[in-house]
Amino acid sequence: MTRNFALFPLMVVITLISLPLMVMYGFLILDTVTDAPPGALWPDEFTLRHWRFLWDMSAAGNVWKATLNTAVLALSMVAVVVPVSSLAGYAIARLNLPYRRFFLGGILVMHAFPAVTLLIGVFFVLKFAGLYNTMIGVILVKGALMLPFGIWIMKGFYDAVPWEIEMAGVQDGASRLTVFRRLILPQVKPGLVALSVFAFLDGWGEYLLPRVLAPGSDMTVMSVLLNGLIAGDDIGYDFNLFKAVGVFYTLPVIALFAIFQNRLMTIFGGGTKG
Amino acid sequence: MRLNLENFTKCFDGTPVIEGLNLTVEDGEMLALLGPSGCGKSTTLLSVCGIYRADGGRILFGGRDVSALPSQRRNVGVVFQNYALYPHLTVEENIAFPLTVQKPRPSAAEIARQVREIAELIHIDALLGRRPAQLSGGQQQRVALARALVRKPDVLLLDEPLANLDAKLRLEMRSEIRRIQLETGITAILVTHDQVEAMSMCDRVAIMDKGEILQIDSPTQMYRSPANRFVAGFLGNPPITFLEGRTGPEGRFSMEAGLTLPLPSHLRGMPSGRPIALGLRPEHFGHGGQGQATGRVTFVEPQGREMLFDVQAAPGVTLRSIQPTRDDVSIGDEVTWKVDADRMLAFDAEGRRL
Ligand SMILES: Nc1ncnc2c1ncn2[C@@H]1O[C@H](COP(=O)(O)OP(=O)(O)O)[C@@H](O)[C@H]1O
Ligand SMILES: [Mg+2]
C-alpha cells in the first residue's frame, strides 16, 4: 500500500503532462457528433451528419472497401511476419547456422535502415515483376521491411528459454521439430501475441507503401483515403467529416490496445510471465 | 546396463578438453564423477547422453557402440542441474512427455498407468496436477527424476542434482536418489563437485581433474589410499595437511621450519635427503601413534560433537586436529599431541603416492 503513495506524485505529473493531449482527443471525439458556430470553441448542436460517410459513399469515398483493404493488408502482415519471424528467430537464436553473425548484423542494419530510401528501387523491382499496383506487391514489400524487427524480437524471446529445456526434450526422445513445436513455442507465446498485434497495427497504419506502390482506386487503404479528404483540390474541407473518418479508422487500434495492453508490454520487458 | 567409455576424446574449438578417457560403469552401479569445477564432468556426461558428439573413442551401452547415435536413440535419462522442467505443462504432463513422443505412441491409459507407477515410486503422486512453478526445489527435483526414469532408460545421468537445494533438502534427496537408484537397479552416473555427495551416494567414485580420471575406487578405499596428492587433498573435510620436507637419517622426516616426525614404517628404509610431502589428516593428530608434535593452539572451532584445533607446530607450519569436544584446551595453550605416523600419506616430488 505504501507503494501507491510513492506513485501518487508521479501519476499527478504524468496526468498534467498528458492533459493537453487528452483535451485534444476529447475534442476530436466531441467534434464528430456536434456542430459549432464558426469561430466558437464549444459546440451548440448535436448531429450525426459527420458519420454519414458510413452509408453515403459520396461523402468520403468507399469507406468500407478501404476498410477491407486495410484489414487485408494488416492481417497479411500478421500472416507473413509472425510465422517467418518465429522460425527465423529460432534459427538465429539456437541453430548453428553458417554465417550466423552475418545474418545477425544484417538484421540489425536493416532494422535501422530508413525504408523510404529504398522506395524507388522497390518501385522498379515491382514494376519489373508485374506486382506494381497490386496488394500482393505492397504486402511483400511491407512484410520484408518489418521482418528484421520481428526476427529480432522473437530472437530475444527464444534467448530467454533455457537451453536445458531443449536438451531435456531431445533427451526425452523428441525430435528437434517436436521440441520446437511442443516445448519451445508455448514458452514464447507472449512474444507471438505481442508481435501479431504489432504487425497488425503496423499494417493498419501504413500509408507510404500503398500510396506509392498501389495507387489504383481498387487498392485504396484507409490512411490514403483519409489523406484524400484534405488533400483534394477543392477548398472548404469538411474538418468534422475528416475527424469522424479518423476516429472510425482509429477504433480498431484502440480496441486492440485495450485488449492486449498487458501482453504488449512483454515485448519491451522480454519476459515470459503469464 | 554396463557402460563403457573407451579412449573418449572431446574438443571444443580444436582444443581437447578431455583426451583418451577410459571409464567403465558396471550394470546397476552408481558411479560418481567427482572433480573441481571446469574439469570436464558435464562434458563427459553430455557426451554420454549424446548432446555432444565425441571427437574420438567409443561409447558403449551394454557392449553396443552408440557413439554415432543421436540423443533420441540412446535411451538415457538425464536430470539437469536446474531440472529443466517444462514450465507450461503440469507435473503429470511433464512426466508423460517422454512417453508421448515414443513411436508407436502408447495408449493414453498405458501412459497414465506408467506415470502413476513412477510417481508412486518417487512419492509425488499427490503433485501430479500442479505446475513446476508451484513446486518447491525438492519436489521439482523429484519430478525431474520421475521424467528421466519413466521410459526405463538404460542409463541415468545426474548433473549436480543437489546443487540447487538447501542443506536440509540436500540431505533428504541424497538418500532418496540413492533409494530410487537401488530400487530400480539402474546404472547411474552422478556428477558432482561435492565429495560428501559422491562418497555417501555412490558405489564407486571417479576423481577427475583437468579432463583426466585420476583414480576410481570405492569411497572408503579412495579416502584411505589415495593414488596421488590431488586425490588426497580433494577428499576429506576438514582437509588433509601437507608437510613439505626431506627424508632424514634413521627413518625420520624433517622440515626446514624445524618440525621432525617419524616416517610411516614402510618408508623407514628410504635414503635420506629425498624431497617428499607427508599428508596428515586431522583425525590422525591427537589420537595416539608413535610420533608427536608440540605447538601452540592458534584456533579452536567447536562443531558440537567435535572440535577442530589448529596447532602451530613450527613457524609457518599449522597442523590440524579433530577431536571429541573437550574443554581443557583453549587458544594459546601449548599442547603436545601424538601423530599417527603410520597412517600418514607420503608423496614424492611429482605428487605420486609412495
Ligand atoms: N560449449 C563449450 N564450448 C567451449 N568450451 C566449453 C564448452 N563447454 C565446456 N567447455 C569447457 O570445457 C571445460 C570443462 O567444462 P565442464 O565439463 O562444463 O566442467 P565441469 O566439470 O564443471 O562440469 C571447461 O574448461 C569449459 O570452459
Ligand atoms: Mg558442470
XYZ file of C-alpha atoms and ligand atoms in Angstrom:
656
model
C 0.000 0.000 0.000
C 2.873 2.362 0.694
C 3.912 1.823 -2.891
C 0.745 3.517 -4.073
C 1.581 6.580 -2.057
C 5.001 6.769 -3.612
C 3.432 6.511 -7.048
C 0.910 9.251 -6.425
C 3.085 12.314 -7.204
C 4.367 10.577 -10.302
C 0.847 9.996 -11.523
C -0.024 13.659 -10.989
C 2.940 14.738 -13.098
C 2.110 12.309 -15.881
C -1.513 13.423 -15.857
C -0.510 17.094 -16.087
C 1.878 16.479 -18.955
C -0.626 14.466 -20.943
C -3.507 16.816 -20.220
C -3.239 18.806 -23.494
C -3.277 15.541 -25.381
C -6.338 14.349 -23.507
C -8.121 17.614 -24.255
C -7.348 17.293 -27.929
C -8.624 13.719 -28.014
C -11.724 14.836 -26.186
C -12.480 17.482 -28.764
C -11.664 15.106 -31.600
C -14.422 12.796 -30.469
C -16.792 15.592 -29.495
C -16.455 17.299 -32.871
C -17.517 14.202 -34.778
C -21.001 14.279 -33.279
C -21.606 18.038 -32.956
C -21.588 21.264 -34.899
C -20.210 24.539 -33.600
C -20.870 28.056 -34.867
C -17.900 29.376 -36.940
C -15.072 30.515 -34.686
C -16.580 29.140 -31.485
C -14.942 26.552 -29.299
C -17.975 24.947 -27.712
C -20.496 23.195 -29.957
C -24.161 24.185 -29.816
C -25.780 21.367 -31.702
C -25.728 17.563 -31.736
C -25.602 15.853 -35.120
C -24.763 12.543 -36.687
C -24.234 14.055 -40.097
C -20.445 13.745 -39.935
C -20.862 9.988 -39.673
C -22.924 9.851 -42.865
C -19.825 8.509 -44.673
C -20.700 5.119 -43.226
C -23.682 4.778 -45.554
C -23.253 7.642 -48.002
C -20.371 6.692 -50.265
C -20.307 10.115 -51.859
C -19.241 11.762 -48.618
C -15.774 10.295 -48.271
C -15.488 7.647 -50.939
C -15.981 3.926 -50.430
C -15.022 3.680 -46.773
C -15.989 0.024 -46.410
C -13.886 -1.037 -49.344
C -10.963 0.897 -47.918
C -11.509 -0.692 -44.518
C -11.497 -4.105 -46.124
C -8.265 -3.295 -47.997
C -6.648 -2.040 -44.801
C -7.731 -5.159 -42.941
C -6.340 -7.360 -45.700
C -3.030 -5.539 -45.549
C -2.900 -5.680 -41.742
C -3.880 -9.339 -41.482
C -1.440 -10.264 -44.222
C 1.295 -8.616 -42.200
C 0.422 -10.913 -39.312
C 0.295 -13.900 -41.635
C 3.691 -13.103 -43.166
C 5.661 -11.623 -40.293
C 4.697 -13.888 -37.387
C 5.429 -17.318 -38.914
C 8.607 -16.190 -40.663
C 9.890 -14.346 -37.588
C 9.166 -17.215 -35.239
C 11.085 -19.649 -37.427
C 13.923 -17.299 -38.366
C 14.246 -16.020 -34.786
C 14.618 -19.579 -33.565
C 17.215 -20.381 -36.189
C 19.219 -17.283 -35.334
C 18.946 -17.833 -31.607
C 19.567 -21.549 -31.452
C 20.811 -23.290 -34.562
C 24.406 -23.471 -35.595
C 23.796 -21.635 -38.873
C 26.579 -20.854 -41.272
C 27.092 -17.061 -41.445
C 25.090 -16.584 -38.253
C 26.966 -13.420 -37.291
C 26.467 -12.037 -40.750
C 22.727 -12.593 -40.502
C 22.589 -11.033 -37.067
C 24.460 -7.947 -38.235
C 22.375 -7.771 -41.387
C 19.142 -7.849 -39.428
C 20.289 -5.054 -37.154
C 21.375 -2.871 -40.058
C 18.152 -3.465 -41.954
C 16.148 -2.701 -38.854
C 17.818 0.693 -38.617
C 17.683 1.373 -42.349
C 15.202 4.087 -43.417
C 12.763 2.320 -45.711
C 11.937 5.451 -47.706
C 15.338 5.419 -49.351
C 14.517 2.045 -50.875
C 11.266 3.226 -52.373
C 12.453 3.995 -55.884
C 14.379 0.768 -56.170
C 11.443 -1.212 -54.866
C 9.178 0.573 -57.333
C 11.305 -0.616 -60.265
C 11.562 -4.141 -58.942
C 7.797 -4.396 -58.519
C 7.192 -2.959 -61.983
C 9.603 -5.489 -63.411
C 7.978 -8.352 -61.524
C 4.496 -7.270 -62.552
C 3.485 -6.661 -58.961
C 3.170 -2.905 -59.210
C -0.314 -1.708 -58.295
C -1.233 -4.976 -56.627
C -1.956 -5.652 -52.973
C 0.419 -8.639 -53.073
C 3.273 -6.320 -54.003
C 2.559 -3.990 -51.092
C 2.257 -6.933 -48.687
C 5.559 -8.427 -49.809
C 7.458 -5.151 -49.517
C 5.882 -4.135 -46.218
C 6.383 -7.623 -44.803
C 10.031 -7.689 -45.854
C 10.635 -4.320 -44.230
C 9.054 -5.453 -40.997
C 10.786 -8.819 -40.758
C 14.053 -7.572 -39.215
C 12.077 -6.134 -36.316
C 10.028 -9.296 -35.933
C 13.007 -11.638 -36.125
C 14.941 -9.583 -33.618
C 12.066 -9.533 -31.151
C 11.471 -13.263 -31.467
C 15.174 -13.987 -31.088
C 15.049 -12.165 -27.767
C 12.188 -14.378 -26.601
C 13.935 -17.573 -27.693
C 17.117 -16.467 -25.949
C 15.172 -16.324 -22.697
C 14.197 -20.005 -22.938
C 16.844 -22.078 -21.133
C 18.985 -24.366 -23.256
C 18.372 -27.196 -20.831
C 14.690 -27.346 -21.745
C 15.678 -28.139 -25.282
C 18.301 -30.655 -24.205
C 15.784 -32.306 -21.893
C 13.279 -32.553 -24.730
C 15.789 -34.162 -27.067
C 16.858 -36.446 -24.247
C 13.266 -37.471 -23.680
C 13.312 -38.800 -27.214
C 11.591 -35.993 -29.105
C 12.824 -34.744 -32.486
C 14.062 -31.169 -32.790
C 10.849 -30.256 -34.575
C 8.666 -31.758 -31.841
C 10.730 -29.980 -29.223
C 10.249 -26.691 -31.069
C 6.523 -27.186 -31.516
C 5.579 -28.656 -28.150
C 8.152 -27.242 -25.741
C 9.648 -24.049 -27.142
C 6.762 -22.359 -28.980
C 4.431 -22.417 -25.957
C 7.071 -20.567 -23.980
C 7.389 -17.732 -26.484
C 3.623 -17.354 -26.805
C 3.647 -13.894 -25.189
C 6.102 -12.860 -27.908
C 3.911 -14.301 -30.644
C 0.851 -12.479 -29.320
C 2.665 -9.179 -28.992
C 4.307 -9.474 -32.391
C 0.954 -10.330 -34.001
C -0.613 -7.203 -32.564
C 2.315 -5.069 -33.613
C 2.322 -6.488 -37.120
C -1.387 -5.863 -37.414
C -1.099 -2.284 -36.192
C 1.857 -1.607 -38.437
C -0.070 -2.825 -41.460
C -3.191 -0.963 -40.356
C -1.386 2.345 -40.077
C 0.778 2.060 -43.204
C 0.462 4.981 -45.595
C 3.539 5.391 -47.765
C 3.826 1.983 -49.402
C 0.210 1.571 -50.541
C 0.162 5.214 -51.641
C 3.221 4.817 -53.859
C 3.177 1.166 -54.867
C -0.566 0.619 -55.297
C -2.171 3.931 -56.235
C -5.115 2.282 -58.042
C -8.542 3.147 -56.621
C -9.311 -0.533 -56.011
C -6.438 -0.719 -53.576
C -7.120 2.397 -51.533
C -6.476 1.858 -47.839
C -7.869 3.956 -45.007
C -4.799 6.101 -44.499
C -4.739 7.068 -48.176
C -8.464 7.692 -48.182
C -8.154 9.888 -45.115
C -5.376 11.837 -46.729
C -7.521 12.321 -49.829
C -10.143 14.059 -47.728
C -7.938 17.041 -47.000
C -5.552 16.892 -49.914
C -8.281 17.469 -52.517
C -8.248 20.414 -54.924
C -11.480 21.949 -53.734
C -11.454 24.426 -50.958
C -13.678 24.163 -47.896
C -12.621 20.855 -46.356
C -15.107 19.273 -44.054
C -12.923 19.037 -40.965
C -15.530 17.338 -38.856
C -16.013 14.673 -41.517
C -12.262 14.243 -41.577
C -12.238 13.810 -37.812
C -15.122 11.339 -37.914
C -13.371 9.175 -40.505
C -10.210 9.462 -38.411
C -11.974 8.231 -35.290
C -13.524 5.399 -37.287
C -10.032 4.479 -38.546
C -8.595 4.558 -35.032
C -11.261 2.496 -33.284
C -9.737 -0.947 -34.032
C -6.355 0.305 -32.832
C -7.802 1.448 -29.528
C -9.699 -1.814 -29.175
C -6.552 -3.853 -29.766
C -4.584 -1.841 -27.246
C -7.329 -2.183 -24.698
C -7.418 -5.951 -25.104
C -3.698 -6.607 -25.348
C -2.062 -3.806 -23.368
C -0.530 -6.139 -20.807
C 0.766 -8.545 -23.400
C 2.268 -5.759 -25.497
C 4.452 -4.710 -22.609
C 6.209 -8.071 -22.670
C 7.833 -7.150 -25.958
C 9.741 -4.422 -24.190
C 10.288 -6.399 -20.995
C 11.233 -9.521 -22.910
C 9.810 -11.527 -20.021
C 7.703 -14.644 -20.297
C 5.324 -14.046 -17.455
C 1.709 -15.063 -17.646
C 23.284 -51.909 -18.341
C 27.060 -51.765 -18.373
C 28.530 -48.549 -19.723
C 31.991 -48.131 -21.238
C 33.925 -45.128 -22.419
C 36.938 -46.177 -24.484
C 39.575 -43.598 -25.324
C 36.889 -40.955 -25.262
C 38.075 -37.569 -26.530
C 36.188 -34.289 -26.720
C 37.442 -30.982 -28.104
C 35.968 -27.503 -28.047
C 37.151 -25.258 -30.860
C 40.054 -27.587 -31.577
C 41.444 -27.723 -28.030
C 40.899 -31.045 -26.307
C 39.027 -30.756 -23.019
C 39.082 -34.498 -22.460
C 41.638 -36.768 -24.065
C 41.666 -40.563 -24.146
C 39.412 -41.097 -21.145
C 38.564 -44.685 -20.150
C 35.741 -45.477 -17.780
C 33.573 -48.472 -17.007
C 30.356 -48.343 -15.029
C 29.093 -51.787 -14.085
C 25.485 -52.850 -14.530
C 23.359 -51.474 -11.700
C 26.209 -49.485 -10.235
C 26.088 -45.846 -9.247
C 29.329 -44.084 -10.023
C 30.266 -40.559 -9.008
C 32.274 -38.299 -11.272
C 33.895 -36.029 -8.745
C 36.143 -33.121 -9.525
C 36.601 -29.380 -9.258
C 34.535 -27.046 -11.413
C 35.650 -26.944 -15.041
C 37.394 -30.316 -15.052
C 35.103 -31.757 -17.733
C 32.464 -33.651 -15.758
C 29.484 -32.136 -17.535
C 31.221 -32.513 -20.874
C 31.638 -36.239 -20.227
C 28.039 -36.563 -19.144
C 26.606 -34.664 -22.099
C 28.685 -36.820 -24.419
C 27.314 -39.995 -22.882
C 23.762 -38.808 -23.459
C 24.519 -37.689 -26.993
C 24.091 -33.939 -26.749
C 27.797 -33.577 -27.510
C 29.312 -35.707 -30.235
C 32.559 -37.416 -29.184
C 35.617 -36.354 -31.198
C 37.324 -39.683 -30.679
C 36.939 -43.054 -28.995
C 33.826 -45.101 -28.397
C 30.883 -45.069 -26.015
C 29.338 -48.478 -25.374
C 25.998 -49.309 -23.737
C 25.953 -52.975 -22.812
C 28.651 -53.621 -25.398
C 26.747 -51.804 -28.167
C 28.558 -48.838 -29.728
C 26.264 -45.806 -29.502
C 28.842 -43.144 -30.415
C 27.143 -42.385 -33.717
C 23.577 -42.417 -32.424
C 21.680 -39.175 -31.747
C 20.346 -38.496 -28.229
C 16.858 -39.601 -29.167
C 18.032 -43.148 -29.872
C 20.310 -43.660 -26.875
C 17.676 -44.233 -24.191
C 19.435 -42.255 -21.487
C 17.609 -40.441 -18.697
C 19.132 -37.143 -17.625
C 18.443 -34.942 -14.608
C 19.805 -31.463 -15.222
C 21.145 -29.194 -12.532
C 18.284 -26.716 -12.889
C 15.832 -29.601 -13.506
C 14.704 -28.191 -16.880
C 11.047 -28.936 -16.244
C 8.638 -27.773 -18.921
C 7.002 -24.757 -17.266
C 3.824 -24.767 -19.361
C 2.969 -28.393 -18.578
C 1.627 -29.931 -15.377
C 3.720 -32.390 -13.409
C 1.753 -35.237 -14.940
C 2.293 -33.912 -18.472
C 5.970 -33.348 -17.729
C 6.447 -36.945 -16.697
C 4.304 -38.221 -19.557
C 6.186 -36.242 -22.206
C 8.878 -38.876 -22.927
C 6.132 -41.461 -23.415
C 4.019 -39.282 -25.691
C 6.867 -38.855 -28.165
C 7.550 -42.577 -28.363
C 6.805 -44.366 -31.609
C 4.449 -46.065 -31.618
C 2.763 -43.880 -29.044
C 1.378 -45.903 -26.124
C -2.330 -45.609 -25.414
C -3.477 -42.854 -23.070
C -4.398 -45.428 -20.435
C -0.974 -47.035 -20.655
C 0.755 -43.646 -20.352
C -1.371 -42.751 -17.331
C -0.561 -46.094 -15.711
C 3.182 -45.707 -16.172
C 3.149 -42.107 -14.952
C 1.258 -43.174 -11.846
C 3.639 -46.048 -11.216
C 6.754 -43.879 -11.366
C 5.063 -41.101 -9.376
C 4.364 -43.559 -6.585
C 7.942 -44.786 -6.585
C 9.207 -41.225 -6.296
C 6.488 -40.101 -3.853
C 4.998 -37.330 -5.971
C 1.599 -38.858 -6.701
C -0.060 -36.010 -4.802
C 1.517 -33.352 -7.022
C 0.501 -34.546 -10.471
C -1.915 -31.693 -11.161
C 0.467 -28.869 -10.274
C 2.749 -26.817 -12.459
C 6.523 -26.654 -11.903
C 6.317 -23.078 -10.632
C 4.106 -24.269 -7.766
C 6.661 -26.795 -6.511
C 9.499 -26.499 -4.029
C 13.059 -27.218 -5.130
C 12.997 -30.726 -3.732
C 9.693 -31.506 -5.420
C 10.967 -30.186 -8.754
C 13.965 -32.413 -8.318
C 11.703 -35.413 -7.818
C 9.654 -34.565 -10.894
C 12.812 -34.284 -12.966
C 13.879 -37.669 -11.671
C 10.485 -39.186 -12.498
C 10.598 -37.759 -16.010
C 14.072 -39.173 -16.547
C 13.062 -42.624 -15.308
C 9.599 -43.020 -16.778
C 10.666 -44.669 -20.026
C 13.013 -47.066 -18.234
C 16.313 -45.797 -19.605
C 19.459 -47.919 -19.881
C 21.499 -45.330 -18.004
C 20.582 -42.494 -15.651
C 22.755 -39.382 -15.628
C 22.578 -36.779 -12.882
C 24.419 -33.479 -13.332
C 24.932 -31.776 -9.964
C 21.412 -32.782 -8.933
C 21.636 -31.379 -5.416
C 23.495 -28.152 -6.081
C 20.345 -26.012 -6.115
C 18.839 -27.346 -2.887
C 19.218 -26.005 0.617
C 21.176 -28.021 3.152
C 18.300 -29.941 4.724
C 16.681 -30.911 1.434
C 20.063 -31.917 0.105
C 20.423 -34.443 2.888
C 16.948 -35.797 2.222
C 17.335 -36.001 -1.571
C 20.729 -37.635 -1.189
C 19.210 -40.711 0.365
C 16.096 -40.513 -1.815
C 18.069 -40.593 -5.057
C 20.120 -43.495 -3.774
C 16.966 -45.351 -2.688
C 15.352 -44.890 -6.089
C 18.519 -45.943 -7.878
C 18.746 -49.102 -5.781
C 15.043 -49.915 -6.187
C 15.147 -49.551 -9.955
C 18.577 -51.158 -10.207
C 19.512 -48.656 -12.894
C 23.094 -47.910 -13.917
C 23.767 -44.306 -12.937
C 26.440 -41.637 -13.148
C 26.321 -38.792 -10.652
C 28.303 -35.684 -11.475
C 29.239 -33.548 -8.504
C 31.945 -31.347 -7.095
C 30.858 -32.217 -3.542
C 32.869 -35.051 -2.022
C 30.275 -35.789 0.640
C 27.628 -36.349 -2.016
C 29.912 -38.548 -4.051
C 31.058 -40.646 -1.127
C 27.668 -41.045 0.524
C 25.594 -41.862 -2.561
C 27.770 -43.937 -4.819
C 29.256 -47.406 -5.061
C 32.426 -46.082 -6.601
C 33.936 -42.652 -7.104
C 35.966 -41.489 -10.089
C 38.053 -38.428 -9.329
C 38.643 -36.125 -12.278
C 40.996 -33.256 -12.763
C 41.735 -31.325 -15.966
C 39.879 -33.833 -18.132
C 41.638 -36.865 -16.688
C 40.409 -39.559 -14.326
C 42.989 -39.827 -11.558
C 41.534 -42.703 -9.566
C 38.462 -44.896 -9.442
C 37.732 -46.666 -6.188
C 35.155 -47.261 -3.519
C 34.722 -44.200 -1.282
C 36.435 -45.802 1.731
C 39.336 -47.164 -0.256
C 39.817 -43.860 -2.037
C 39.888 -41.980 1.254
C 42.293 -44.395 2.899
C 44.547 -44.904 -0.007
C 44.558 -42.026 -2.489
C 46.679 -42.584 -5.587
C 48.211 -39.142 -5.564
C 48.410 -35.839 -3.827
C 45.497 -34.257 -5.700
C 43.102 -37.005 -4.638
C 44.352 -36.876 -1.037
C 43.839 -33.120 -0.956
C 40.424 -33.272 -2.599
C 38.889 -35.790 -0.214
C 38.377 -35.121 3.452
C 36.736 -32.328 5.330
C 38.448 -30.656 7.117
C 41.123 -31.292 4.520
C 44.425 -33.055 4.895
C 47.507 -31.006 5.845
C 50.550 -31.369 3.594
C 54.022 -31.063 5.115
C 56.880 -30.432 2.685
C 60.281 -31.673 3.746
C 63.025 -34.238 3.264
C 63.754 -37.684 4.486
C 66.337 -37.642 7.261
C 68.516 -40.311 8.853
C 67.017 -43.122 10.967
C 63.659 -43.140 9.241
C 62.749 -39.630 10.151
C 61.223 -36.776 8.226
C 62.229 -33.184 8.802
C 61.059 -29.824 7.612
C 63.152 -26.714 7.145
C 60.977 -24.941 9.681
C 62.208 -27.354 12.330
C 59.456 -29.928 12.723
C 60.555 -33.565 12.605
C 58.336 -36.636 12.577
C 58.885 -40.368 12.133
C 58.287 -41.600 8.587
C 55.488 -44.126 8.021
C 57.011 -47.530 8.801
C 57.025 -48.793 5.187
C 59.256 -45.841 4.203
C 61.774 -46.029 7.035
C 64.342 -47.579 4.710
C 64.395 -44.599 2.339
C 67.766 -42.953 1.737
C 67.961 -39.588 3.441
C 67.817 -36.239 1.643
C 64.872 -37.088 -0.645
C 62.211 -34.365 -1.040
C 58.818 -35.747 -0.021
C 55.490 -34.451 1.213
C 53.568 -36.024 4.083
C 49.835 -35.737 4.330
C 48.381 -35.704 7.839
C 44.642 -35.949 8.239
C 43.151 -34.162 11.254
C 41.845 -37.415 12.742
C 45.417 -38.774 12.921
C 46.766 -35.956 15.060
C 45.949 -36.058 18.737
C 44.744 -39.662 18.830
C 47.821 -41.755 19.557
C 50.704 -43.063 17.441
C 54.495 -43.180 17.564
C 55.209 -39.596 16.588
C 54.395 -36.428 18.402
C 54.302 -32.725 17.780
C 54.338 -29.801 20.170
C 52.904 -26.397 19.466
C 50.610 -23.590 20.430
C 46.869 -23.775 19.759
C 46.051 -20.892 17.392
C 42.441 -21.622 16.582
C 39.559 -23.610 18.044
C 36.393 -24.316 16.117
C 33.614 -26.011 18.096
C 31.336 -28.071 15.856
C 29.049 -29.505 18.508
C 30.054 -33.136 18.713
C 33.629 -32.436 17.637
C 36.191 -29.694 17.878
C 38.727 -28.568 15.373
C 42.111 -27.338 16.595
C 44.836 -25.542 14.672
C 48.240 -26.095 16.241
C 51.292 -24.141 15.155
C 53.989 -26.801 15.407
C 56.773 -24.699 13.869
C 56.943 -21.245 12.257
C 54.561 -21.357 9.293
C 53.531 -24.977 9.930
C 49.975 -25.456 11.132
C 48.727 -28.928 11.994
C 45.057 -29.593 12.272
C 43.359 -31.935 14.708
C 39.768 -33.020 15.063
C 38.780 -34.458 18.458
C 35.684 -35.132 20.503
C 34.620 -31.909 22.185
C 36.824 -31.101 25.189
C 37.008 -28.083 27.475
C 40.570 -28.373 28.715
C 42.281 -26.824 25.680
C 41.863 -23.234 24.570
C 43.577 -20.767 22.269
C 47.151 -20.007 23.307
C 47.706 -23.268 25.199
C 50.812 -25.256 24.462
C 49.996 -28.878 23.657
C 51.949 -31.997 22.805
C 49.842 -34.435 20.829
C 50.575 -37.778 19.239
C 50.913 -38.113 15.482
C 49.853 -41.441 13.977
C 52.868 -41.674 11.696
C 51.871 -44.963 10.092
C 48.596 -43.511 8.849
C 50.296 -40.513 7.236
C 50.294 -40.464 3.435
C 53.593 -39.833 1.674
C 54.038 -38.358 -1.794
C 57.101 -37.833 -3.938
C 58.031 -34.542 -5.595
C 55.704 -35.301 -8.539
C 52.759 -35.904 -6.215
C 52.740 -39.702 -6.648
C 51.893 -41.801 -3.643
C 54.834 -43.576 -2.000
N 30.225 -25.462 -25.125
C 31.508 -25.247 -24.782
N 32.335 -24.554 -25.606
C 33.627 -24.341 -25.270
N 34.199 -24.767 -24.139
C 33.451 -25.456 -23.269
C 32.061 -25.731 -23.539
N 31.562 -26.446 -22.511
C 32.569 -26.599 -21.633
N 33.708 -26.016 -22.085
C 35.000 -26.028 -21.394
O 35.315 -27.359 -21.082
C 35.841 -27.461 -19.773
C 35.046 -28.445 -18.965
O 33.757 -27.943 -18.746
P 32.625 -28.740 -17.965
O 32.547 -30.121 -18.498
O 31.377 -27.929 -18.029
O 33.203 -28.737 -16.486
P 32.509 -29.229 -15.137
O 33.418 -30.291 -14.635
O 32.493 -28.060 -14.220
O 31.137 -29.715 -15.447
C 35.838 -26.063 -19.186
O 37.148 -25.563 -19.259
C 34.926 -25.286 -20.081
O 35.382 -23.971 -20.213
Mg 29.225 -28.881 -14.786
